[in-house]
CSV table of C-alpha atoms in Angstrom, one decimal:
chain,number,residue,atom,x,y,z
A,1,MET,CA,-11.7,5.8,-49.5
A,2,GLU,CA,-13.1,3.5,-47.1
A,3,PHE,CA,-16.8,4.6,-47.2
A,4,LYS,CA,-17.3,4.2,-50.9
A,5,GLU,CA,-20.5,2.2,-51.4
A,6,LYS,CA,-21.1,2.3,-47.7
A,7,ARG,CA,-24.6,3.3,-46.6
A,8,ILE,CA,-25.0,5.7,-43.8
A,9,LEU,CA,-28.3,6.9,-42.2
A,10,VAL,CA,-28.1,10.0,-40.0
A,11,VAL,CA,-31.3,10.5,-38.1
A,12,GLY,CA,-31.5,14.2,-37.3
A,13,GLY,CA,-28.9,14.9,-40.0
A,14,SER,CA,-30.8,17.9,-41.4
A,15,SER,CA,-29.2,20.4,-39.0
A,16,GLY,CA,-26.6,21.0,-36.4
A,17,ILE,CA,-24.1,18.3,-35.4
A,18,GLY,CA,-26.0,15.6,-37.4
A,19,ARG,CA,-25.5,17.7,-40.5
A,20,GLY,CA,-21.8,18.1,-39.8
A,21,ILE,CA,-21.5,14.3,-39.4
A,22,ALA,CA,-23.4,13.7,-42.7
A,23,LYS,CA,-21.0,16.2,-44.5
A,24,CYS,CA,-17.9,14.3,-43.3
A,25,PHE,CA,-19.3,11.0,-44.5
A,26,LEU,CA,-20.2,12.5,-47.9
A,27,ASP,CA,-16.6,13.9,-48.1
A,28,LEU,CA,-15.5,10.3,-47.8
A,29,ASP,CA,-17.7,9.2,-50.7
A,30,ALA,CA,-20.4,7.4,-48.6
A,31,GLU,CA,-24.0,7.1,-49.6
A,32,VAL,CA,-25.8,9.2,-47.0
A,33,CYS,CA,-29.5,9.4,-46.1
A,34,ILE,CA,-30.6,12.0,-43.6
A,35,THR,CA,-33.8,12.7,-41.8
A,36,GLY,CA,-35.3,15.9,-40.5
A,37,THR,CA,-38.7,17.1,-39.4
A,38,LYS,CA,-39.3,19.5,-42.2
A,39,LYS,CA,-41.0,18.5,-45.4
A,40,ASP,CA,-38.0,19.1,-47.7
A,41,ILE,CA,-34.3,19.5,-47.2
A,42,LYS,CA,-34.5,22.9,-49.0
A,43,ASP,CA,-36.7,24.1,-46.2
A,44,TYR,CA,-33.6,24.3,-44.0
A,45,GLY,CA,-32.3,27.0,-46.3
A,46,ILE,CA,-28.7,25.7,-46.4
A,47,GLU,CA,-27.0,25.1,-49.7
A,48,ASP,CA,-24.2,22.6,-49.2
A,49,VAL,CA,-22.9,19.1,-50.0
A,50,VAL,CA,-25.6,17.7,-47.7
A,51,SER,CA,-28.5,19.3,-49.6
A,52,GLN,CA,-26.9,18.4,-52.9
A,53,GLN,CA,-25.8,14.8,-52.3
A,54,SER,CA,-27.7,13.1,-49.6
A,55,GLU,CA,-31.1,11.5,-49.7
A,56,TYR,CA,-33.6,13.2,-47.5
A,57,ILE,CA,-36.6,11.7,-45.6
A,58,GLN,CA,-39.1,13.6,-43.4
A,59,LEU,CA,-39.3,12.0,-40.0
A,60,ASN,CA,-41.0,13.3,-36.9
A,61,LEU,CA,-40.0,10.9,-34.1
A,62,LEU,CA,-42.5,12.5,-31.7
A,63,ASP,CA,-45.1,10.7,-33.8
A,64,PRO,CA,-45.0,7.1,-32.5
A,65,GLN,CA,-46.2,5.6,-35.8
A,66,ALA,CA,-43.7,7.5,-37.9
A,67,LEU,CA,-41.0,4.9,-37.7
A,68,ASP,CA,-43.4,2.0,-38.5
A,69,ASN,CA,-44.3,3.5,-41.8
A,70,LEU,CA,-40.8,4.7,-42.7
A,71,VAL,CA,-39.0,3.3,-45.7
A,72,ILE,CA,-35.4,4.3,-46.4
A,73,PRO,CA,-33.9,4.1,-49.8
A,74,PHE,CA,-31.3,1.5,-48.8
A,75,ASP,CA,-31.8,-2.3,-48.7
A,76,SER,CA,-28.8,-2.6,-46.3
A,77,LEU,CA,-27.3,-0.2,-43.8
A,78,ASP,CA,-23.6,0.0,-42.7
A,79,VAL,CA,-23.8,2.8,-40.2
A,80,LEU,CA,-26.7,4.2,-38.2
A,81,ILE,CA,-26.2,7.5,-36.5
A,82,CYS,CA,-28.8,8.8,-34.1
A,83,SER,CA,-28.3,12.5,-33.6
A,84,GLN,CA,-31.9,13.6,-32.9
A,85,GLY,CA,-32.4,15.7,-29.8
A,86,ILE,CA,-34.3,18.6,-28.3
A,87,VAL,CA,-33.9,20.7,-25.2
A,88,GLN,CA,-36.4,23.0,-23.4
A,89,TYR,CA,-35.3,26.0,-21.5
A,90,LYS,CA,-36.9,28.3,-18.8
A,91,ARG,CA,-37.5,25.4,-16.4
A,92,LYS,CA,-40.1,23.8,-18.8
A,93,GLU,CA,-38.4,20.4,-18.3
A,94,PHE,CA,-39.7,20.4,-14.7
A,95,GLU,CA,-43.2,20.0,-16.2
A,96,MET,CA,-44.0,16.3,-16.5
A,97,GLU,CA,-45.5,16.6,-20.0
A,98,VAL,CA,-42.4,18.3,-21.3
A,99,PHE,CA,-40.1,15.9,-19.4
A,100,ARG,CA,-41.8,12.9,-21.1
A,101,GLU,CA,-41.6,14.5,-24.5
A,102,VAL,CA,-37.9,15.2,-24.2
A,103,LEU,CA,-37.2,11.7,-23.0
A,104,ASP,CA,-39.4,10.2,-25.8
A,105,LEU,CA,-37.4,12.1,-28.4
A,106,ASN,CA,-33.9,12.1,-27.0
A,107,LEU,CA,-33.8,8.5,-25.6
A,108,THR,CA,-36.7,6.3,-26.4
A,109,SER,CA,-36.7,7.2,-30.1
A,110,MET,CA,-33.0,6.2,-30.3
A,111,MET,CA,-33.8,2.7,-29.0
A,112,ALA,CA,-36.7,2.6,-31.5
A,113,CYS,CA,-34.4,3.6,-34.4
A,114,CYS,CA,-31.9,0.9,-33.3
A,115,GLN,CA,-34.6,-1.8,-33.3
A,116,LYS,CA,-36.1,-0.6,-36.6
A,117,PHE,CA,-32.8,-0.6,-38.5
A,118,LYS,CA,-30.8,-3.4,-36.9
A,119,PRO,CA,-32.3,-6.0,-39.3
A,120,LEU,CA,-30.7,-4.1,-42.2
A,121,MET,CA,-27.3,-4.1,-40.6
A,122,THR,CA,-26.0,-7.5,-41.7
A,123,ASN,CA,-22.8,-6.3,-43.5
A,124,ALA,CA,-19.5,-6.9,-41.8
A,125,GLY,CA,-18.4,-3.9,-39.8
A,126,ALA,CA,-21.9,-2.5,-39.3
A,127,ASN,CA,-22.1,-0.2,-36.4
A,128,ILE,CA,-24.3,2.3,-34.6
A,129,MET,CA,-23.5,5.6,-33.0
A,130,LEU,CA,-25.7,7.5,-30.5
A,131,LEU,CA,-25.1,11.2,-29.8
A,132,GLY,CA,-24.7,11.9,-26.1
A,133,SER,CA,-23.4,15.0,-24.4
A,134,GLY,CA,-21.5,16.3,-21.4
A,135,ALA,CA,-24.9,15.9,-19.8
A,136,SER,CA,-24.4,12.1,-20.2
A,137,TYR,CA,-22.0,12.4,-17.2
A,138,ASN,CA,-23.0,15.6,-15.3
A,139,ALA,CA,-25.9,17.6,-14.2
A,140,THR,CA,-27.2,20.3,-16.6
A,141,ARG,CA,-28.6,23.2,-14.6
A,142,GLY,CA,-32.3,23.7,-15.3
A,143,ASN,CA,-32.6,20.7,-17.7
A,144,PRO,CA,-33.5,17.5,-15.8
A,145,ALA,CA,-35.1,15.8,-18.9
A,146,TYR,CA,-32.1,16.6,-21.2
A,147,SER,CA,-29.7,15.3,-18.6
A,148,ALA,CA,-31.7,12.2,-17.9
A,149,SER,CA,-32.0,11.4,-21.6
A,150,LYS,CA,-28.4,11.9,-22.3
A,151,GLY,CA,-27.4,9.9,-19.2
A,152,GLY,CA,-29.7,7.1,-20.4
A,153,ILE,CA,-28.0,7.1,-23.8
A,154,LEU,CA,-24.7,6.2,-22.1
A,155,THR,CA,-25.9,3.0,-20.5
A,156,LEU,CA,-28.2,2.2,-23.5
A,157,LEU,CA,-25.3,2.1,-25.9
A,158,LYS,CA,-23.2,0.0,-23.5
A,159,THR,CA,-26.1,-2.4,-23.1
A,160,LEU,CA,-26.7,-2.7,-26.8
A,161,ALA,CA,-23.0,-3.0,-27.5
A,162,GLU,CA,-22.9,-6.0,-25.2
A,163,ALA,CA,-26.1,-7.5,-26.6
A,164,TRP,CA,-25.2,-7.2,-30.2
A,165,ALA,CA,-21.4,-7.7,-30.2
A,166,ARG,CA,-21.7,-11.4,-31.1
A,167,GLU,CA,-23.8,-10.4,-34.1
A,168,GLY,CA,-20.9,-8.2,-35.2
A,169,ILE,CA,-22.6,-4.9,-34.6
A,170,ARG,CA,-20.6,-2.3,-32.7
A,171,VAL,CA,-22.4,0.4,-30.7
A,172,ASN,CA,-20.7,3.6,-29.6
A,173,GLY,CA,-21.4,7.2,-28.9
A,174,ILE,CA,-20.0,10.6,-29.1
A,175,ALA,CA,-20.4,13.2,-26.3
A,176,PRO,CA,-19.8,16.6,-27.9
A,177,GLY,CA,-19.0,19.7,-25.8
A,178,PHE,CA,-20.1,23.2,-27.0
A,179,VAL,CA,-20.9,23.3,-30.7
A,180,ALA,CA,-22.8,26.2,-32.2
A,181,THR,CA,-26.2,24.7,-33.2
A,182,LYS,CA,-29.8,25.8,-32.6
A,183,LEU,CA,-29.7,23.8,-29.3
A,184,THR,CA,-26.9,26.0,-27.9
A,185,GLU,CA,-28.2,29.4,-29.3
A,186,VAL,CA,-29.0,30.6,-25.8
A,187,THR,CA,-25.3,30.4,-24.9
A,188,PHE,CA,-23.4,31.5,-28.1
A,189,LYS,CA,-25.7,34.3,-29.0
A,190,ASP,CA,-25.3,35.9,-25.6
A,191,LYS,CA,-21.9,37.6,-25.5
A,192,ASN,CA,-21.4,37.3,-21.8
A,193,ARG,CA,-22.4,33.6,-21.7
A,194,TYR,CA,-20.2,32.9,-24.7
A,195,GLN,CA,-17.1,34.5,-23.2
A,196,SER,CA,-17.6,32.8,-19.9
A,197,SER,CA,-18.1,29.4,-21.7
A,198,LEU,CA,-14.7,29.9,-23.4
A,199,LYS,CA,-13.0,30.2,-19.9
A,200,SER,CA,-14.2,26.7,-19.1
A,201,ILE,CA,-12.8,25.0,-22.2
A,202,PRO,CA,-9.1,24.2,-21.9
A,203,LEU,CA,-8.6,24.4,-25.7
A,204,ALA,CA,-10.3,27.8,-25.5
A,205,ARG,CA,-12.6,27.4,-28.5
A,206,TRP,CA,-16.0,26.0,-29.3
A,207,GLY,CA,-16.1,22.8,-31.4
A,208,GLU,CA,-17.2,22.7,-35.0
A,209,ALA,CA,-19.7,20.2,-36.2
A,210,GLU,CA,-16.9,18.8,-38.3
A,211,ASP,CA,-14.9,18.1,-35.2
A,212,ILE,CA,-17.6,15.7,-34.2
A,213,GLY,CA,-17.9,14.5,-37.8
A,214,HIS,CA,-14.2,13.4,-38.0
A,215,THR,CA,-14.6,11.4,-34.8
A,216,ALA,CA,-17.9,9.8,-36.1
A,217,CYS,CA,-16.1,8.8,-39.3
A,218,PHE,CA,-13.2,7.3,-37.4
A,219,LEU,CA,-15.5,5.4,-35.0
A,220,ALA,CA,-17.6,4.1,-37.9
A,221,SER,CA,-14.6,2.9,-39.8
A,222,SER,CA,-12.8,-0.4,-39.6
A,223,LYS,CA,-9.9,1.5,-37.9
A,224,ALA,CA,-12.1,1.4,-34.8
A,225,SER,CA,-13.2,-2.2,-35.2
A,226,TYR,CA,-12.1,-3.1,-31.6
A,227,ILE,CA,-13.9,-0.2,-30.0
A,228,THR,CA,-17.4,-1.0,-28.8
A,229,GLY,CA,-19.6,0.2,-25.9
A,230,GLN,CA,-17.7,3.5,-25.6
A,231,MET,CA,-18.9,7.1,-25.5
A,232,ILE,CA,-16.1,9.3,-26.8
A,233,THR,CA,-16.1,12.8,-25.5
A,234,VAL,CA,-15.2,15.5,-28.0
A,235,ASP,CA,-15.3,18.7,-25.9
A,236,GLY,CA,-11.9,20.4,-26.0
A,237,GLY,CA,-11.4,19.4,-22.3
A,238,LEU,CA,-14.6,21.1,-21.1
A,239,GLY,CA,-15.7,18.2,-18.9
A,240,LEU,CA,-12.4,17.9,-17.1
A,241,SER,CA,-13.4,20.1,-14.3
B,1,MET,CA,-9.4,7.6,-43.7
B,2,SER,CA,-6.0,6.3,-44.7
B,3,ASN,CA,-4.5,9.7,-44.2
B,4,TYR,CA,-4.6,11.3,-40.8
B,5,ARG,CA,-3.8,15.0,-40.9
B,6,PHE,CA,-0.5,16.2,-39.3
B,7,PRO,CA,1.2,19.6,-39.5
B,8,GLU,CA,4.8,20.0,-40.6
B,9,GLY,CA,7.5,18.8,-38.1
B,10,GLY,CA,7.8,15.4,-36.4
B,11,ALA,CA,6.7,13.1,-33.7
B,12,ILE,CA,8.5,11.5,-30.8
B,13,VAL,CA,7.5,8.0,-29.7
B,14,PHE,CA,8.9,6.9,-26.4
B,15,GLY,CA,9.3,3.1,-26.5
B,16,GLY,CA,9.5,2.5,-30.3
B,17,SER,CA,11.1,-0.9,-30.2
B,18,GLY,CA,8.3,-2.9,-28.3
B,19,GLY,CA,5.4,-4.6,-29.8
B,20,LEU,CA,3.0,-1.6,-29.5
B,21,GLY,CA,5.5,1.2,-30.1
B,22,THR,CA,6.9,-0.3,-33.3
B,23,GLY,CA,3.5,-0.4,-34.9
B,24,VAL,CA,2.7,3.2,-33.9
B,25,VAL,CA,6.1,4.4,-35.3
B,26,GLU,CA,5.3,2.6,-38.6
B,27,LEU,CA,1.8,4.0,-39.0
B,28,LEU,CA,3.0,7.5,-38.2
B,29,ALA,CA,5.6,7.1,-41.0
B,30,ASP,CA,2.8,5.8,-43.3
B,31,CYS,CA,1.1,9.2,-42.7
B,32,GLY,CA,4.3,10.9,-43.8
B,33,VAL,CA,5.3,11.9,-40.3
B,34,ASN,CA,9.0,12.1,-39.3
B,35,VAL,CA,9.5,10.0,-36.2
B,36,ALA,CA,12.2,10.0,-33.5
B,37,PHE,CA,11.9,7.1,-31.1
B,38,THR,CA,13.6,5.6,-28.1
B,39,TYR,CA,14.5,2.1,-27.0
B,40,LEU,CA,15.9,0.8,-23.8
B,41,THR,CA,17.1,-2.8,-24.4
B,42,ASN,CA,16.1,-3.8,-27.9
B,43,GLU,CA,18.6,-2.0,-30.1
B,44,GLU,CA,18.2,-4.4,-33.0
B,45,ALA,CA,14.4,-4.0,-33.2
B,46,ALA,CA,14.8,-0.2,-33.0
B,47,LYS,CA,17.4,-0.2,-35.9
B,48,ASN,CA,15.2,-2.4,-38.0
B,49,ASN,CA,12.2,-0.1,-37.4
B,50,LEU,CA,14.3,2.9,-38.3
B,51,GLU,CA,15.4,1.3,-41.5
B,52,SER,CA,11.8,0.4,-42.3
B,53,ILE,CA,10.5,3.9,-41.9
B,54,GLU,CA,13.3,5.6,-43.8
B,55,LYS,CA,12.3,3.4,-46.7
B,56,LYS,CA,8.9,5.0,-46.5
B,57,GLY,CA,10.5,8.3,-47.2
B,58,VAL,CA,10.4,10.0,-43.9
B,59,GLU,CA,13.2,11.0,-41.6
B,60,GLY,CA,13.8,9.0,-38.5
B,61,MET,CA,16.1,9.0,-35.5
B,62,ILE,CA,16.7,6.5,-32.7
B,63,GLN,CA,18.4,6.6,-29.3
B,64,LYS,CA,18.8,4.5,-26.3
B,65,VAL,CA,17.1,6.5,-23.5
B,66,ASP,CA,16.3,5.5,-20.0
B,67,LEU,CA,13.2,7.6,-19.1
B,68,LEU,CA,14.2,7.5,-15.5
B,69,ASP,CA,17.0,9.9,-16.5
B,70,LEU,CA,15.4,13.3,-17.0
B,71,GLU,CA,18.5,14.8,-18.5
B,72,SER,CA,18.9,12.3,-21.3
B,73,THR,CA,15.1,12.3,-21.9
B,74,THR,CA,15.2,16.0,-22.3
B,75,SER,CA,18.3,16.1,-24.5
B,76,PHE,CA,16.8,13.4,-26.8
B,77,ALA,CA,13.5,15.5,-27.1
B,78,ASN,CA,15.5,18.6,-27.9
B,79,GLU,CA,17.6,16.8,-30.5
B,80,ALA,CA,14.5,15.5,-32.2
B,81,LYS,CA,13.1,19.1,-32.3
B,82,GLU,CA,16.4,20.3,-33.8
B,83,LYS,CA,16.2,17.7,-36.5
B,84,PHE,CA,12.5,18.1,-37.4
B,85,GLY,CA,12.2,21.8,-36.8
B,86,LYS,CA,9.0,21.3,-34.7
B,87,ILE,CA,7.5,18.5,-32.6
B,88,HIS,CA,3.7,18.2,-33.0
B,89,SER,CA,3.0,14.8,-31.5
B,90,VAL,CA,4.4,12.8,-28.6
B,91,VAL,CA,3.4,9.2,-27.8
B,92,PHE,CA,4.3,7.3,-24.6
B,93,ALA,CA,4.3,3.6,-25.4
B,94,THR,CA,6.7,2.1,-22.8
B,95,GLY,CA,5.8,-0.3,-20.0
B,96,PRO,CA,7.5,-2.4,-17.4
B,97,PHE,CA,7.4,-6.2,-17.5
B,98,LEU,CA,4.2,-7.2,-15.9
B,99,ASN,CA,4.1,-9.1,-12.7
B,100,ILE,CA,0.7,-10.8,-12.4
B,101,LEU,CA,-0.1,-11.2,-8.7
B,102,PRO,CA,-2.3,-9.8,-5.9
B,103,ILE,CA,-1.1,-6.4,-4.8
B,104,MET,CA,-0.5,-7.7,-1.2
B,105,ASP,CA,1.8,-10.5,-2.6
B,106,ALA,CA,4.0,-8.1,-4.5
B,107,LYS,CA,7.4,-7.3,-3.2
B,108,PRO,CA,7.7,-3.7,-2.2
B,109,GLU,CA,10.7,-3.2,-4.4
B,110,ASP,CA,8.7,-4.5,-7.4
B,111,VAL,CA,5.9,-2.0,-6.6
B,112,TYR,CA,8.4,0.8,-6.3
B,113,SER,CA,10.1,0.0,-9.6
B,114,THR,CA,6.8,-0.3,-11.6
B,115,LEU,CA,5.6,3.0,-10.2
B,116,ASP,CA,9.0,4.5,-11.1
B,117,THR,CA,9.1,3.1,-14.7
B,118,ASP,CA,5.6,4.3,-15.4
B,119,ILE,CA,4.9,7.4,-13.5
B,120,LYS,CA,8.3,8.9,-13.1
B,121,GLY,CA,9.2,7.9,-16.7
B,122,PHE,CA,6.0,9.5,-18.0
B,123,TYR,CA,6.6,12.6,-15.9
B,124,HIS,CA,10.0,13.0,-17.5
B,125,VAL,CA,8.4,12.6,-20.9
B,126,VAL,CA,6.0,15.4,-20.0
B,127,LYS,CA,8.7,17.6,-18.5
B,128,ALA,CA,10.9,17.2,-21.6
B,129,THR,CA,8.3,17.5,-24.3
B,130,VAL,CA,5.5,19.9,-23.2
B,131,PRO,CA,7.9,23.0,-23.6
B,132,LEU,CA,8.4,21.8,-27.2
B,133,LEU,CA,4.7,21.3,-27.8
B,134,ARG,CA,3.9,24.7,-26.4
B,135,GLU,CA,5.6,26.3,-29.4
B,136,GLY,CA,2.9,25.4,-31.9
B,137,GLY,CA,0.4,23.2,-30.1
B,138,GLY,CA,0.2,19.4,-30.6
B,139,SER,CA,-0.8,16.2,-28.9
B,140,LEU,CA,0.4,14.0,-26.1
B,141,THR,CA,-0.9,10.4,-26.3
B,142,ALA,CA,-0.2,7.8,-23.6
B,143,LEU,CA,-0.8,4.0,-23.8
B,144,THR,CA,-2.4,2.8,-20.6
B,145,THR,CA,-4.7,-0.2,-19.8
B,146,ALA,CA,-8.4,-0.8,-20.0
B,147,ALA,CA,-8.0,-2.3,-16.5
B,148,ILE,CA,-8.1,1.3,-15.2
B,149,HIS,CA,-11.7,1.5,-16.4
B,150,LYS,CA,-12.5,-2.0,-15.0
B,151,TYR,CA,-10.2,-3.6,-12.6
B,152,ILE,CA,-9.2,-7.3,-12.9
B,153,SER,CA,-7.7,-9.2,-10.0
B,154,THR,CA,-3.9,-9.6,-10.0
B,155,ASP,CA,-3.4,-6.7,-12.5
B,156,GLY,CA,-2.6,-4.1,-9.9
B,157,LEU,CA,1.1,-3.7,-10.8
B,158,SER,CA,0.0,-2.7,-14.3
B,159,SER,CA,-3.1,-0.7,-13.7
B,160,VAL,CA,-2.2,1.3,-10.6
B,161,PRO,CA,0.8,3.1,-12.1
B,162,LYS,CA,-1.0,3.5,-15.4
B,163,ALA,CA,-3.9,5.3,-13.6
B,164,GLY,CA,-1.2,7.8,-12.4
B,165,VAL,CA,-0.1,8.2,-16.0
B,166,GLN,CA,-3.7,8.9,-17.0
B,167,HIS,CA,-4.2,11.5,-14.4
B,168,LEU,CA,-1.0,13.2,-15.4
B,169,CYS,CA,-2.5,13.4,-18.9
B,170,THR,CA,-5.6,15.0,-17.4
B,171,ALA,CA,-3.4,17.6,-15.7
B,172,ILE,CA,-1.7,18.5,-19.0
B,173,ALA,CA,-5.0,18.6,-20.9
B,174,ARG,CA,-6.4,21.0,-18.2
B,175,GLU,CA,-3.3,23.1,-17.6
B,176,GLU,CA,-1.7,23.3,-21.1
B,177,GLY,CA,-4.9,23.5,-23.3
B,178,GLU,CA,-4.4,27.2,-23.8
B,179,HIS,CA,-1.2,26.4,-25.6
B,180,GLY,CA,-3.1,24.2,-28.0
B,181,ILE,CA,-1.8,21.1,-26.4
B,182,ARG,CA,-4.1,18.0,-26.3
B,183,ALA,CA,-3.4,15.1,-24.0
B,184,ASN,CA,-5.2,11.7,-24.2
B,185,CYS,CA,-4.8,8.1,-23.3
B,186,VAL,CA,-5.5,4.9,-25.2
B,187,ALA,CA,-6.7,2.3,-22.7
B,188,VAL,CA,-5.3,-0.9,-24.1
B,189,GLY,CA,-7.4,-4.1,-23.8
B,190,LEU,CA,-6.3,-7.6,-24.7
B,191,ILE,CA,-4.3,-7.1,-27.9
B,192,ALA,CA,-2.5,-9.8,-29.7
B,193,VAL,CA,0.9,-8.0,-29.5
B,194,GLY,CA,3.2,-6.5,-26.9
B,195,LEU,CA,3.6,-7.2,-23.2
B,196,SER,CA,0.3,-9.1,-22.8
B,197,GLN,CA,1.9,-11.9,-24.9
B,198,GLU,CA,4.6,-12.4,-22.2
B,199,ILE,CA,2.1,-12.9,-19.4
B,200,GLU,CA,2.1,-16.4,-18.0
B,201,SER,CA,-1.6,-17.2,-17.6
B,202,PRO,CA,-2.7,-20.8,-16.8
B,203,PRO,CA,-6.2,-22.0,-17.9
B,204,GLY,CA,-8.7,-20.0,-15.9
B,205,GLY,CA,-6.0,-17.3,-15.2
B,206,ILE,CA,-6.1,-13.6,-15.8
B,207,LEU,CA,-6.2,-13.9,-19.6
B,208,ASP,CA,-9.1,-16.3,-19.7
B,209,GLN,CA,-11.0,-14.2,-17.1
B,210,TRP,CA,-10.4,-11.1,-19.2
B,211,MET,CA,-11.4,-12.8,-22.4
B,212,GLN,CA,-14.7,-14.0,-20.9
B,213,GLN,CA,-15.6,-10.3,-20.4
B,214,VAL,CA,-14.9,-9.2,-24.0
B,215,PRO,CA,-18.3,-8.8,-25.8
B,216,LEU,CA,-16.5,-9.0,-29.2
B,217,ASN,CA,-15.2,-12.4,-28.1
B,218,ARG,CA,-11.7,-12.0,-29.5
B,219,PRO,CA,-8.4,-10.3,-28.7
B,220,GLY,CA,-7.8,-7.1,-30.7
B,221,ALA,CA,-5.5,-7.1,-33.7
B,222,PRO,CA,-2.4,-4.8,-33.3
B,223,GLU,CA,-3.6,-2.5,-36.2
B,224,GLU,CA,-6.8,-1.9,-34.3
B,225,LEU,CA,-4.8,-0.3,-31.6
B,226,PHE,CA,-2.2,1.6,-33.7
B,227,ASP,CA,-5.0,3.3,-35.6
B,228,VAL,CA,-6.6,4.7,-32.5
B,229,VAL,CA,-3.3,6.0,-31.2
B,230,VAL,CA,-2.5,7.8,-34.5
B,231,PHE,CA,-6.1,9.1,-34.8
B,232,LEU,CA,-5.9,10.7,-31.4
B,233,ALA,CA,-2.4,12.1,-32.1
B,234,SER,CA,-3.6,13.6,-35.4
B,235,GLU,CA,-5.5,16.8,-36.2
B,236,ASN,CA,-8.5,14.7,-37.0
B,237,ALA,CA,-9.0,14.5,-33.3
B,238,GLY,CA,-8.3,18.2,-32.8
B,239,TYR,CA,-11.1,18.8,-30.3
B,240,ILE,CA,-10.5,15.7,-28.2
B,241,SER,CA,-8.6,16.3,-25.1
B,242,GLY,CA,-8.3,14.8,-21.6
B,243,GLN,CA,-9.9,11.5,-22.7
B,244,SER,CA,-9.1,7.9,-22.1
B,245,VAL,CA,-10.3,5.8,-25.1
B,246,PRO,CA,-10.6,2.1,-24.4
B,247,VAL,CA,-9.7,-0.2,-27.3
B,248,ASP,CA,-10.9,-3.4,-25.6
B,249,GLY,CA,-13.7,-5.0,-27.6
B,250,GLY,CA,-16.2,-3.8,-25.0
B,251,TYR,CA,-14.4,-5.2,-22.0
B,252,SER,CA,-14.7,-2.0,-19.9
B,253,ALA,CA,-18.2,-1.2,-21.1
């Protein structure tokens, strides 16, 4: 398989969509390193291929010094995936302190990761993927910071794609629709909200983390070597109306 | 990633004798998919392609079909279904010859005929195949142009009708999703195969202007296009619907 001996770093790969992405790369024999905020991968309480086969590094991107001191177990990197993200409900994102924190984590820390790891990305075919959202394109009711950060990711990835194309680094993104993770608990754990969300999805189901993982593996592979600067929406048609 | 996942049954590729369609047919066959495909003028290329995929061990079928004729488009689709038992993927890879000129300089009859070939032709494809896809779900994938995402002067005869094709895909994604049907477009950039090779472009003309806007600074290789088409058609892209994916080296970004 194509990812044998390829090195993949999934920032925020400890849970949710990032973990699903890490799993798909592991299935294709990649060497995967993930980061998470907890001390140990075991602290997430999930026994799977990710906990068994990936390297784990604790990384709290809300600490501005954390990246400076970070050492990853790879001396070169083929694919960087930034899947870190938070959201604050109950109108907390209308408070400036919270707004700044969400922007720092969701947007600014992605740029910081790209800058930090780009020097390691000298292999042919190296590429970066940033996780966006339907909120990259549309308003999210009650979440100005989340929306602004995800909208920012869209133009950030296009700008980096243009800037680094001649160095052979592709930069793309994935905009997932509804996927059951801790960020979407408020929707899928509420029976009424969940049912009404299904009505708005043409394919009439929520996505699985692996749905996003398959697209990530495709975009990262040489099969997608002429795609750069694109955000690919994987949402079962949710965003169509 | 060499094997994209497909269910039992077969695929139909409309336009399987041109530069782009031929490669899509071959890659589908490499994935073990039976393929029925159409041609309009290039019978020899279609026959060669059929022979080549049968050597790969899949079943194939070809027919001359004018997509402007709904009846023959439908009967071809139904015959393919009969032969393969089920149709899970449909690819639209035809296109009219490109006249490169400002829209106001185009002859009305040329505008009408390009609109017909693309929009009416694709509508007939949709009309003929969606009832078959409803039976077990599947994918509809149309090749369009990256010029829909970012217009380039003198390309109107290509991009205006293809924009109609794209919106027809959106309609299917929206209205047929409950049947498990996905519909997507691949927005083709400057690729070193197919109709773009036939364009007459003097130095400083449309091809040079386009190339200057490609961050990757090269035309795409044909395989780089075929892979995206087959990925979107496959179950690996099972949650992607209603999208247009540019394969353009960053041109439209």
